[in-house]
Tab-separated table of C-alpha atoms in Angstrom:
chain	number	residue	atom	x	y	z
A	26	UNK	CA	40.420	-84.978	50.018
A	27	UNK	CA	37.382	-82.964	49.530
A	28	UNK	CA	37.088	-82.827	53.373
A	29	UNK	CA	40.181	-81.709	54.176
A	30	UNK	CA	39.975	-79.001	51.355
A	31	UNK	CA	36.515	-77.598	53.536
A	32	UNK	CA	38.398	-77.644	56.782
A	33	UNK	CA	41.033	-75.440	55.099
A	34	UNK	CA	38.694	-73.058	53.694
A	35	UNK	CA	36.686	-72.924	56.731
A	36	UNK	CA	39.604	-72.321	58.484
A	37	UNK	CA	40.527	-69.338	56.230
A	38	UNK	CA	37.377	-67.915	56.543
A	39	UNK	CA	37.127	-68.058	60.430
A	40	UNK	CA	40.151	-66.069	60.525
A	41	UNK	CA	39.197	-63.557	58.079
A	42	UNK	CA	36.092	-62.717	60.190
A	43	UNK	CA	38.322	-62.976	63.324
A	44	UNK	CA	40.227	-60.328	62.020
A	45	UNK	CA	37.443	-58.039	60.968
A	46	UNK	CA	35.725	-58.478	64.297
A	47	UNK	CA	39.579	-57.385	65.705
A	48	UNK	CA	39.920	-54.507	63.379
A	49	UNK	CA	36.649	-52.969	63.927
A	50	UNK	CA	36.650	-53.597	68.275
A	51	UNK	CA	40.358	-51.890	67.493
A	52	UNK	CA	38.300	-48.537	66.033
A	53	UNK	CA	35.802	-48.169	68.128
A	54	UNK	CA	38.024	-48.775	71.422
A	55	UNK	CA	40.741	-46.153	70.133
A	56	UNK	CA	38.248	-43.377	67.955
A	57	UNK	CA	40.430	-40.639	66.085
A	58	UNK	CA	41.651	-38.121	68.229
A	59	UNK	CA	40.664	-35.017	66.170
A	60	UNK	CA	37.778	-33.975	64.735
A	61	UNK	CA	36.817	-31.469	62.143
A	62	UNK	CA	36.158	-28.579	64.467
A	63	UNK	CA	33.441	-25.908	63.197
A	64	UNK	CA	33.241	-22.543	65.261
A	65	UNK	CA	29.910	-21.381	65.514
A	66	UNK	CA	30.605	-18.564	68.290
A	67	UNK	CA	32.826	-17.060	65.708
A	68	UNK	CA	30.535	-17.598	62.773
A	69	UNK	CA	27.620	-16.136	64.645
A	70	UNK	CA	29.276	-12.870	65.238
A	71	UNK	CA	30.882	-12.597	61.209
A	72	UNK	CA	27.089	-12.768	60.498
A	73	UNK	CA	25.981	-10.360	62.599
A	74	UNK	CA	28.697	-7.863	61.764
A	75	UNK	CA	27.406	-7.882	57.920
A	76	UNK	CA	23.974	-7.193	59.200
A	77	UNK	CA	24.893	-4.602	61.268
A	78	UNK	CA	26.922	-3.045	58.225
A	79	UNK	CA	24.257	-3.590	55.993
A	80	UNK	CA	21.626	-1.837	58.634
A	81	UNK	CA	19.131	0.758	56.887
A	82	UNK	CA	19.342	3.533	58.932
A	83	UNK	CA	21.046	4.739	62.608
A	84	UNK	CA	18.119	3.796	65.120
A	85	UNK	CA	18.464	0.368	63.657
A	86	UNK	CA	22.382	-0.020	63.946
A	87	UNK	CA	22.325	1.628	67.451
A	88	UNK	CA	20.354	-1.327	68.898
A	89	UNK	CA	22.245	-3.780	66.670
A	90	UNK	CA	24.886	-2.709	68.325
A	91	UNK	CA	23.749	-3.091	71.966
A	92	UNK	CA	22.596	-6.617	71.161
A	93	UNK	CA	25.931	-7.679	69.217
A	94	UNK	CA	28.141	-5.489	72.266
A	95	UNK	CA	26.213	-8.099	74.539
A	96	UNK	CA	27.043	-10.824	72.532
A	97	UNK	CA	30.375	-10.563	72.158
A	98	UNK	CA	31.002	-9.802	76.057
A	99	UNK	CA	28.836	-12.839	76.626
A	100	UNK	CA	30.524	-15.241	74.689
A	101	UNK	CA	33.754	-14.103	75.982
A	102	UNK	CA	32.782	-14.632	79.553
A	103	UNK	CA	31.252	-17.936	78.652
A	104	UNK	CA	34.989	-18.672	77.363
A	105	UNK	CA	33.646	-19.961	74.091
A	106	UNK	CA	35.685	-17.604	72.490
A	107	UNK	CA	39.377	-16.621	72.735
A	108	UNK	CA	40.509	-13.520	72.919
A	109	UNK	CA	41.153	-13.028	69.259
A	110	UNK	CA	38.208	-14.172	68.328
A	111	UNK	CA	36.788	-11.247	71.206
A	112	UNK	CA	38.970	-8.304	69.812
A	113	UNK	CA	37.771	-9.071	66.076
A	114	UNK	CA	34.910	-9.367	66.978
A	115	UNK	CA	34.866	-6.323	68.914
A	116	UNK	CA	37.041	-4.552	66.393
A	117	UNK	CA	34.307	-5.029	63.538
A	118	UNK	CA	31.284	-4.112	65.565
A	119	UNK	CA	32.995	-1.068	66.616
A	120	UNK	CA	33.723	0.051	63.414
A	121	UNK	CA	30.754	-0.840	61.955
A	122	UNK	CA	28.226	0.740	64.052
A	123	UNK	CA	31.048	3.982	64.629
A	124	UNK	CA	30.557	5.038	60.784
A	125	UNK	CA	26.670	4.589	61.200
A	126	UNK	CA	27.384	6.603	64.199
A	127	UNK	CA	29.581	9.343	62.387
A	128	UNK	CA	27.436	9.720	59.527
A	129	UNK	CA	24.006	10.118	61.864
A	130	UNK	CA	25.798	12.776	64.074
A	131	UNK	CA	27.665	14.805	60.963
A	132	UNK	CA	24.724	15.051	59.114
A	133	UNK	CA	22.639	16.748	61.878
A	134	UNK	CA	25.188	18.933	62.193
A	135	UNK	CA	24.879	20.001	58.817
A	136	UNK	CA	21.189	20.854	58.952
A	137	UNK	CA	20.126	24.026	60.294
A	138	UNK	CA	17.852	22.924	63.568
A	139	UNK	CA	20.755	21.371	65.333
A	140	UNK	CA	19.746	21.916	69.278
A	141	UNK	CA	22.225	21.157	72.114
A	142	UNK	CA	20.429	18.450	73.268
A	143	UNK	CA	20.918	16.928	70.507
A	144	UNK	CA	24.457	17.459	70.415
A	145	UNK	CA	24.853	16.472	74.078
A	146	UNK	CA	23.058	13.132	72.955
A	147	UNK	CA	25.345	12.514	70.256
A	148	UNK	CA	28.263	13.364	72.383
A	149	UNK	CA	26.886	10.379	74.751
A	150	UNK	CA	26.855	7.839	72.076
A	151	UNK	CA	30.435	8.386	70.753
A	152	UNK	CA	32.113	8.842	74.465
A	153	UNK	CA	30.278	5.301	74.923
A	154	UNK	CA	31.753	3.437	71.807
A	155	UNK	CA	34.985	5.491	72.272
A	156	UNK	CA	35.056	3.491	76.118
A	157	UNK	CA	34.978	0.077	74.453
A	158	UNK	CA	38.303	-1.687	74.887
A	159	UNK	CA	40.391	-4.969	73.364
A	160	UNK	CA	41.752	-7.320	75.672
A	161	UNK	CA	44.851	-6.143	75.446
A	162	UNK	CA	43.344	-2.295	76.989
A	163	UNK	CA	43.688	-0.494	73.658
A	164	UNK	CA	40.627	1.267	72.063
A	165	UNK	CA	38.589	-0.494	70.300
A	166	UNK	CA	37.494	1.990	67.493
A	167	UNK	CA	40.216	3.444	64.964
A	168	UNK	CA	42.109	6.655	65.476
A	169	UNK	CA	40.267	8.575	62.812
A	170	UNK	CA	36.855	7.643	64.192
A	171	UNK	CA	38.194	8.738	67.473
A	172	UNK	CA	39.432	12.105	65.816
A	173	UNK	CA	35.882	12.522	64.441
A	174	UNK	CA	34.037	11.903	67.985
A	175	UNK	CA	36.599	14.617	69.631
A	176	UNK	CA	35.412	16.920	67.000
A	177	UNK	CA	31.913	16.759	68.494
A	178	UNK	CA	33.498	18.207	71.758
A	179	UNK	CA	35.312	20.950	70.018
A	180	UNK	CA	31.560	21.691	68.072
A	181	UNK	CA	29.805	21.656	71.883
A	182	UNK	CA	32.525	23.753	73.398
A	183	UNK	CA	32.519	26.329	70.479
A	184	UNK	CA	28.506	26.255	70.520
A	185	UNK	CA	28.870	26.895	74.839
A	186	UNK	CA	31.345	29.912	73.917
A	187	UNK	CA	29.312	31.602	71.123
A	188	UNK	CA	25.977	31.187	73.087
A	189	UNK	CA	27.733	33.396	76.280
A	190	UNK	CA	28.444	35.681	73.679
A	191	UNK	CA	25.066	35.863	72.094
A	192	UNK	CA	24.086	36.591	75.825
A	193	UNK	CA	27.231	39.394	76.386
A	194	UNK	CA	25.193	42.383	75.022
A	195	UNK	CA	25.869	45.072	78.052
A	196	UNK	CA	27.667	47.803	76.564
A	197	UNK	CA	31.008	48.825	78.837
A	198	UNK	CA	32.930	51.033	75.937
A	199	UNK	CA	33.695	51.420	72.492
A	200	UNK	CA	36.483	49.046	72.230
A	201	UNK	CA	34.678	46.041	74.230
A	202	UNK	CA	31.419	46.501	71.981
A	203	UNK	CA	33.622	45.821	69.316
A	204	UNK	CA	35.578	43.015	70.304
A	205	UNK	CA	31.669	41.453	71.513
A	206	UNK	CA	30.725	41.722	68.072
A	207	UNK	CA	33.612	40.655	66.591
A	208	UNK	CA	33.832	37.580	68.555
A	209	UNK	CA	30.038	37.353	67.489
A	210	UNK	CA	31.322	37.516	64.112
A	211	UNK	CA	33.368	34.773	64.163
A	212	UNK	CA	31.218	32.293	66.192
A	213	UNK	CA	28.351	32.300	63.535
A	214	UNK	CA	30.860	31.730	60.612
A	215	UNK	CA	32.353	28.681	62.572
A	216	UNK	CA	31.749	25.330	60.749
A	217	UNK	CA	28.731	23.127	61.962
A	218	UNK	CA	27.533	26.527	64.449
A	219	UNK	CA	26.959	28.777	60.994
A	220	UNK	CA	24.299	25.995	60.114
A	221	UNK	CA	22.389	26.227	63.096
A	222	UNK	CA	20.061	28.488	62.463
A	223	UNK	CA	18.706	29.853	65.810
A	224	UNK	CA	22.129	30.509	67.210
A	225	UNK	CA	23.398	32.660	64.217
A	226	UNK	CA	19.828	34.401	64.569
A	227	UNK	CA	21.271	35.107	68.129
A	228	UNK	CA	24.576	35.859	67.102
A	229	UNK	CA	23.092	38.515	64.714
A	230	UNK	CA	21.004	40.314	67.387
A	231	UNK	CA	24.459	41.323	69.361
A	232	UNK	CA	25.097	44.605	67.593
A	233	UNK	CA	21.857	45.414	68.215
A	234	UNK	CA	21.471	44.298	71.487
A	235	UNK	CA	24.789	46.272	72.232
A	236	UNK	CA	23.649	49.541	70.753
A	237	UNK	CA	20.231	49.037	73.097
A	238	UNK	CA	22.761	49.002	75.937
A	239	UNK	CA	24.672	52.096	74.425
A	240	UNK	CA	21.852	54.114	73.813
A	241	UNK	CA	20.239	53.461	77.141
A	242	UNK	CA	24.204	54.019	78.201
A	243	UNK	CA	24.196	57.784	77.024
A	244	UNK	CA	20.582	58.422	78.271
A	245	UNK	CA	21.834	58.081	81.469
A	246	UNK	CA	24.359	60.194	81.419
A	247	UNK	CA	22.127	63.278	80.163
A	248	UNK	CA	19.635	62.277	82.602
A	249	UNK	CA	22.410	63.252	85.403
A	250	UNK	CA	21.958	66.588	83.685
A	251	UNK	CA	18.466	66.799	85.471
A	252	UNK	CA	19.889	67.163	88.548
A	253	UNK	CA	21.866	70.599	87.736
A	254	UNK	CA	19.940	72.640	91.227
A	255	UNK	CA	22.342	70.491	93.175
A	256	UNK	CA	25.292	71.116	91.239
A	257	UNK	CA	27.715	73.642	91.412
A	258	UNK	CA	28.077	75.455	87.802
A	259	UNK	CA	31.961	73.595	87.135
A	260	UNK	CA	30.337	70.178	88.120
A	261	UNK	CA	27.280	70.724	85.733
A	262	UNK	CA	29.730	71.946	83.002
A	263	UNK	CA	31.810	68.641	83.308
A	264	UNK	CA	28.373	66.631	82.675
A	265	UNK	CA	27.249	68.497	80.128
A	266	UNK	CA	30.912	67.715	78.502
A	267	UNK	CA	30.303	64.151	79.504
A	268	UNK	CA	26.687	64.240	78.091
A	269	UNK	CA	28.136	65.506	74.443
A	270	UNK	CA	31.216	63.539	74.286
A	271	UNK	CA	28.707	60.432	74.908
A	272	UNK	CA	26.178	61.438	72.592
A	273	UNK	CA	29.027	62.194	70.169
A	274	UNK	CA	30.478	58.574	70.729
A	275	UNK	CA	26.981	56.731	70.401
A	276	UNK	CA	26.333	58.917	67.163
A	277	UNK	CA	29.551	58.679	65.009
A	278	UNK	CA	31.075	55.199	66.552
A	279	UNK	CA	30.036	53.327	62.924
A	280	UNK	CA	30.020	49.682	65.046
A	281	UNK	CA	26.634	48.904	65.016
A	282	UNK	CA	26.126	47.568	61.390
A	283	UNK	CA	22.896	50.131	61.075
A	284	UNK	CA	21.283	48.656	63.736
A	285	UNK	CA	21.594	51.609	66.588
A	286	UNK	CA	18.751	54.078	67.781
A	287	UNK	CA	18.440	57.284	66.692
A	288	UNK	CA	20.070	59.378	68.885
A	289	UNK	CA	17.943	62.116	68.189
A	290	UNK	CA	15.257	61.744	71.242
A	291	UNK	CA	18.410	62.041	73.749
A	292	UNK	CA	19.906	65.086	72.346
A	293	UNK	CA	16.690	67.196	72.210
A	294	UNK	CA	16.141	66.364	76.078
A	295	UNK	CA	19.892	67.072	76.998
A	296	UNK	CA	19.248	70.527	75.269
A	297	UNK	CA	16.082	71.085	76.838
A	298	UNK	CA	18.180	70.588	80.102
A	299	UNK	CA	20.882	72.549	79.156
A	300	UNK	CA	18.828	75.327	78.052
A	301	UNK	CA	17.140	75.053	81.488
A	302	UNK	CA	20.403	74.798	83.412
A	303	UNK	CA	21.838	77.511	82.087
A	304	UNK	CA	18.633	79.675	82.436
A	305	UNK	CA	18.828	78.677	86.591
A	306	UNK	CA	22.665	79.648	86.384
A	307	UNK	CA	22.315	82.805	84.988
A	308	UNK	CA	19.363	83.864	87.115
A	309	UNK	CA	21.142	82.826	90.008
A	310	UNK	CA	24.384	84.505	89.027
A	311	UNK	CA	22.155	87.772	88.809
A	312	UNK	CA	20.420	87.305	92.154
A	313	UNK	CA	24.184	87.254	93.276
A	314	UNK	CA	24.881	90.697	91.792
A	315	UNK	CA	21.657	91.943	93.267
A	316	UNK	CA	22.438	90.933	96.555
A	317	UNK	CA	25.874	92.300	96.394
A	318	UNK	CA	24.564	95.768	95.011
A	319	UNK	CA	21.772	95.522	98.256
A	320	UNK	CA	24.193	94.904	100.332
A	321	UNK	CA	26.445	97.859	99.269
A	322	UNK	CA	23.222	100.701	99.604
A	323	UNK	CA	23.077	99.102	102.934
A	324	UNK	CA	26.701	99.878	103.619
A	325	UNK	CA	26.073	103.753	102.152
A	326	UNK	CA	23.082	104.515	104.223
A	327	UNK	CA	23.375	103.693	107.777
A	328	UNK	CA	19.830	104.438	109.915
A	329	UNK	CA	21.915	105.266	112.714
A	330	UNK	CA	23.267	108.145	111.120
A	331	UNK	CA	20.304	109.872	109.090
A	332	UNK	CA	16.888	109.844	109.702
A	333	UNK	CA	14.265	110.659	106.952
A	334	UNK	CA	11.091	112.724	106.990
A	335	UNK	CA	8.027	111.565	105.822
């Protein structure tokens, strides 16, 4: 009895361990088809993005951003990341380094030693984020961060325009030296150009530079009157009409903002010349009449006809 009870329970506990040693071969030859799956490629580049938000100043978000644009081009060409994963990615770097990029541009712009290499620098930075695509071929950065990069064109083409016309000084007439400084005008009140400092300075020197040009304009013309021994008497009384309607037009044009010659100097030489001219015309008028009265005694007293005793 007792022996066949310990064949029964040996039995029973042969195929208990038989069918452990089953269950566990069963696991290990058929493992569970899915594992937890944990993406590092995408962690990796949420990290860096709140760095590169977090970044203290431009010069250290600018070469955050050339590591992380590496990165994320890397990892996609590696094929360790989808496309979705990519665009985010890209989306948040973008974004991230634009505002840094915005706010560093915008605020030199707003102090007053902008220089156009500077602005042609900036210019390079945005038309190189503005370049960075999705997968799909759409821009990368928002619309209103492209809107703000385009402005910087608009800035460098207005700075361009106002700088020929800080350089557009030669005087041609009364209404084009007013429309120069007009346009002047305008250009140094232009947000971002009124805050740079040496380009308004230039901007401010075109009345004056014009009226230089105007007064050197009107010298000329009197100096023609110099040359009145070579002019017949109607030709030197159109230049002397030329010379005072000149002088009159420097002297009472009002354009200059203060900032014009005295005109003075000119009009004491043009009436030393005048004075002169008219001296040389009347003397040689009266050498005419003397000639002409010569010439009549000549006609009155013929040698031919009377002789005369000494």
């Amino acid at each position: 009895m007792k022996t066949r009870i310990k064949i029964i329970l040996l039995m029973l506990f042969t195929v208990g361990a038989v069918t452990g040693v089953l269950a566990t071969a069963k696991k290990i030859a058929d493992p569970p088809t899915k594992f937890p799956v944990v993406d590092q490629y995408s962690k990796a580049i949420q990290a860096d993005v709140l760095e590169l938000d977090s970044a203290s100043n431009f010069t250290q978000s600018h070469d955050m951003y050339a590591v992380l644009d590496d990165k994320v081009k890397r990892f996609r060409t590696e094929d360790v990341i989808d496309d979705e994963v990519a665009d985010n990615g890209r989306r948040k770097i973008d974004v991230g380094y634009g505002e840094h990029l915005k706010k560093y541009c915008f605020g030199i712009l707003n102090s007053s030693n902008w220089t156009s290499s500077q602005l042609a620098t900036m210019i390079g930075y945005a038309d190189a984020l503005s370049t960075d695509r999705l997968s799909d071929g759409k821009q990368a950065i928002p619309d209103e961060l492209a809107a703000s990069f385009a402005k910087l064109h608009t800035v460098q083409n207005n700075y361009n325009a106002a700088l020929r016309a800080s350089r557009n000084t030669a005087y041609v007439s009364i209404s084009d030296a007013q429309s120069k400084i007009a346009k002047a005008n305008e250009f140094k009140n232009m947000q971002y150009l009124k805050n740079n400092s040496l380009l308004v300075a230039a901007l401010n020197a075109v009345p004056r530079k014009i009226a230089a040009s105007h007064y050197y304009h009107v010298n000329a013309i009197v100096s023609k009157l110099a040359r009145y021994k070579s002019l017949s008497y109607n030709d030197y009384k159109d230049m002397k009409q030329k010379a005072t309607k000149a002088i009159n037009e420097y002297r009472y044009t009002g354009i200059y903002e203060g900032k014009e010659k005295s005109i003075k100097p000119i009009v004491d030489r043009k009436d030393k010349l005048c004075k002169a001219a008219d001296a040389y015309y009347n003397k040689r008028q009266h050498g005419r009449k003397s000639n002409y009265q010569a010439e009549d005694i000549e006609g009155l007293f013929d040698s031919s006809e009377y002789e005369f005793v000494e």
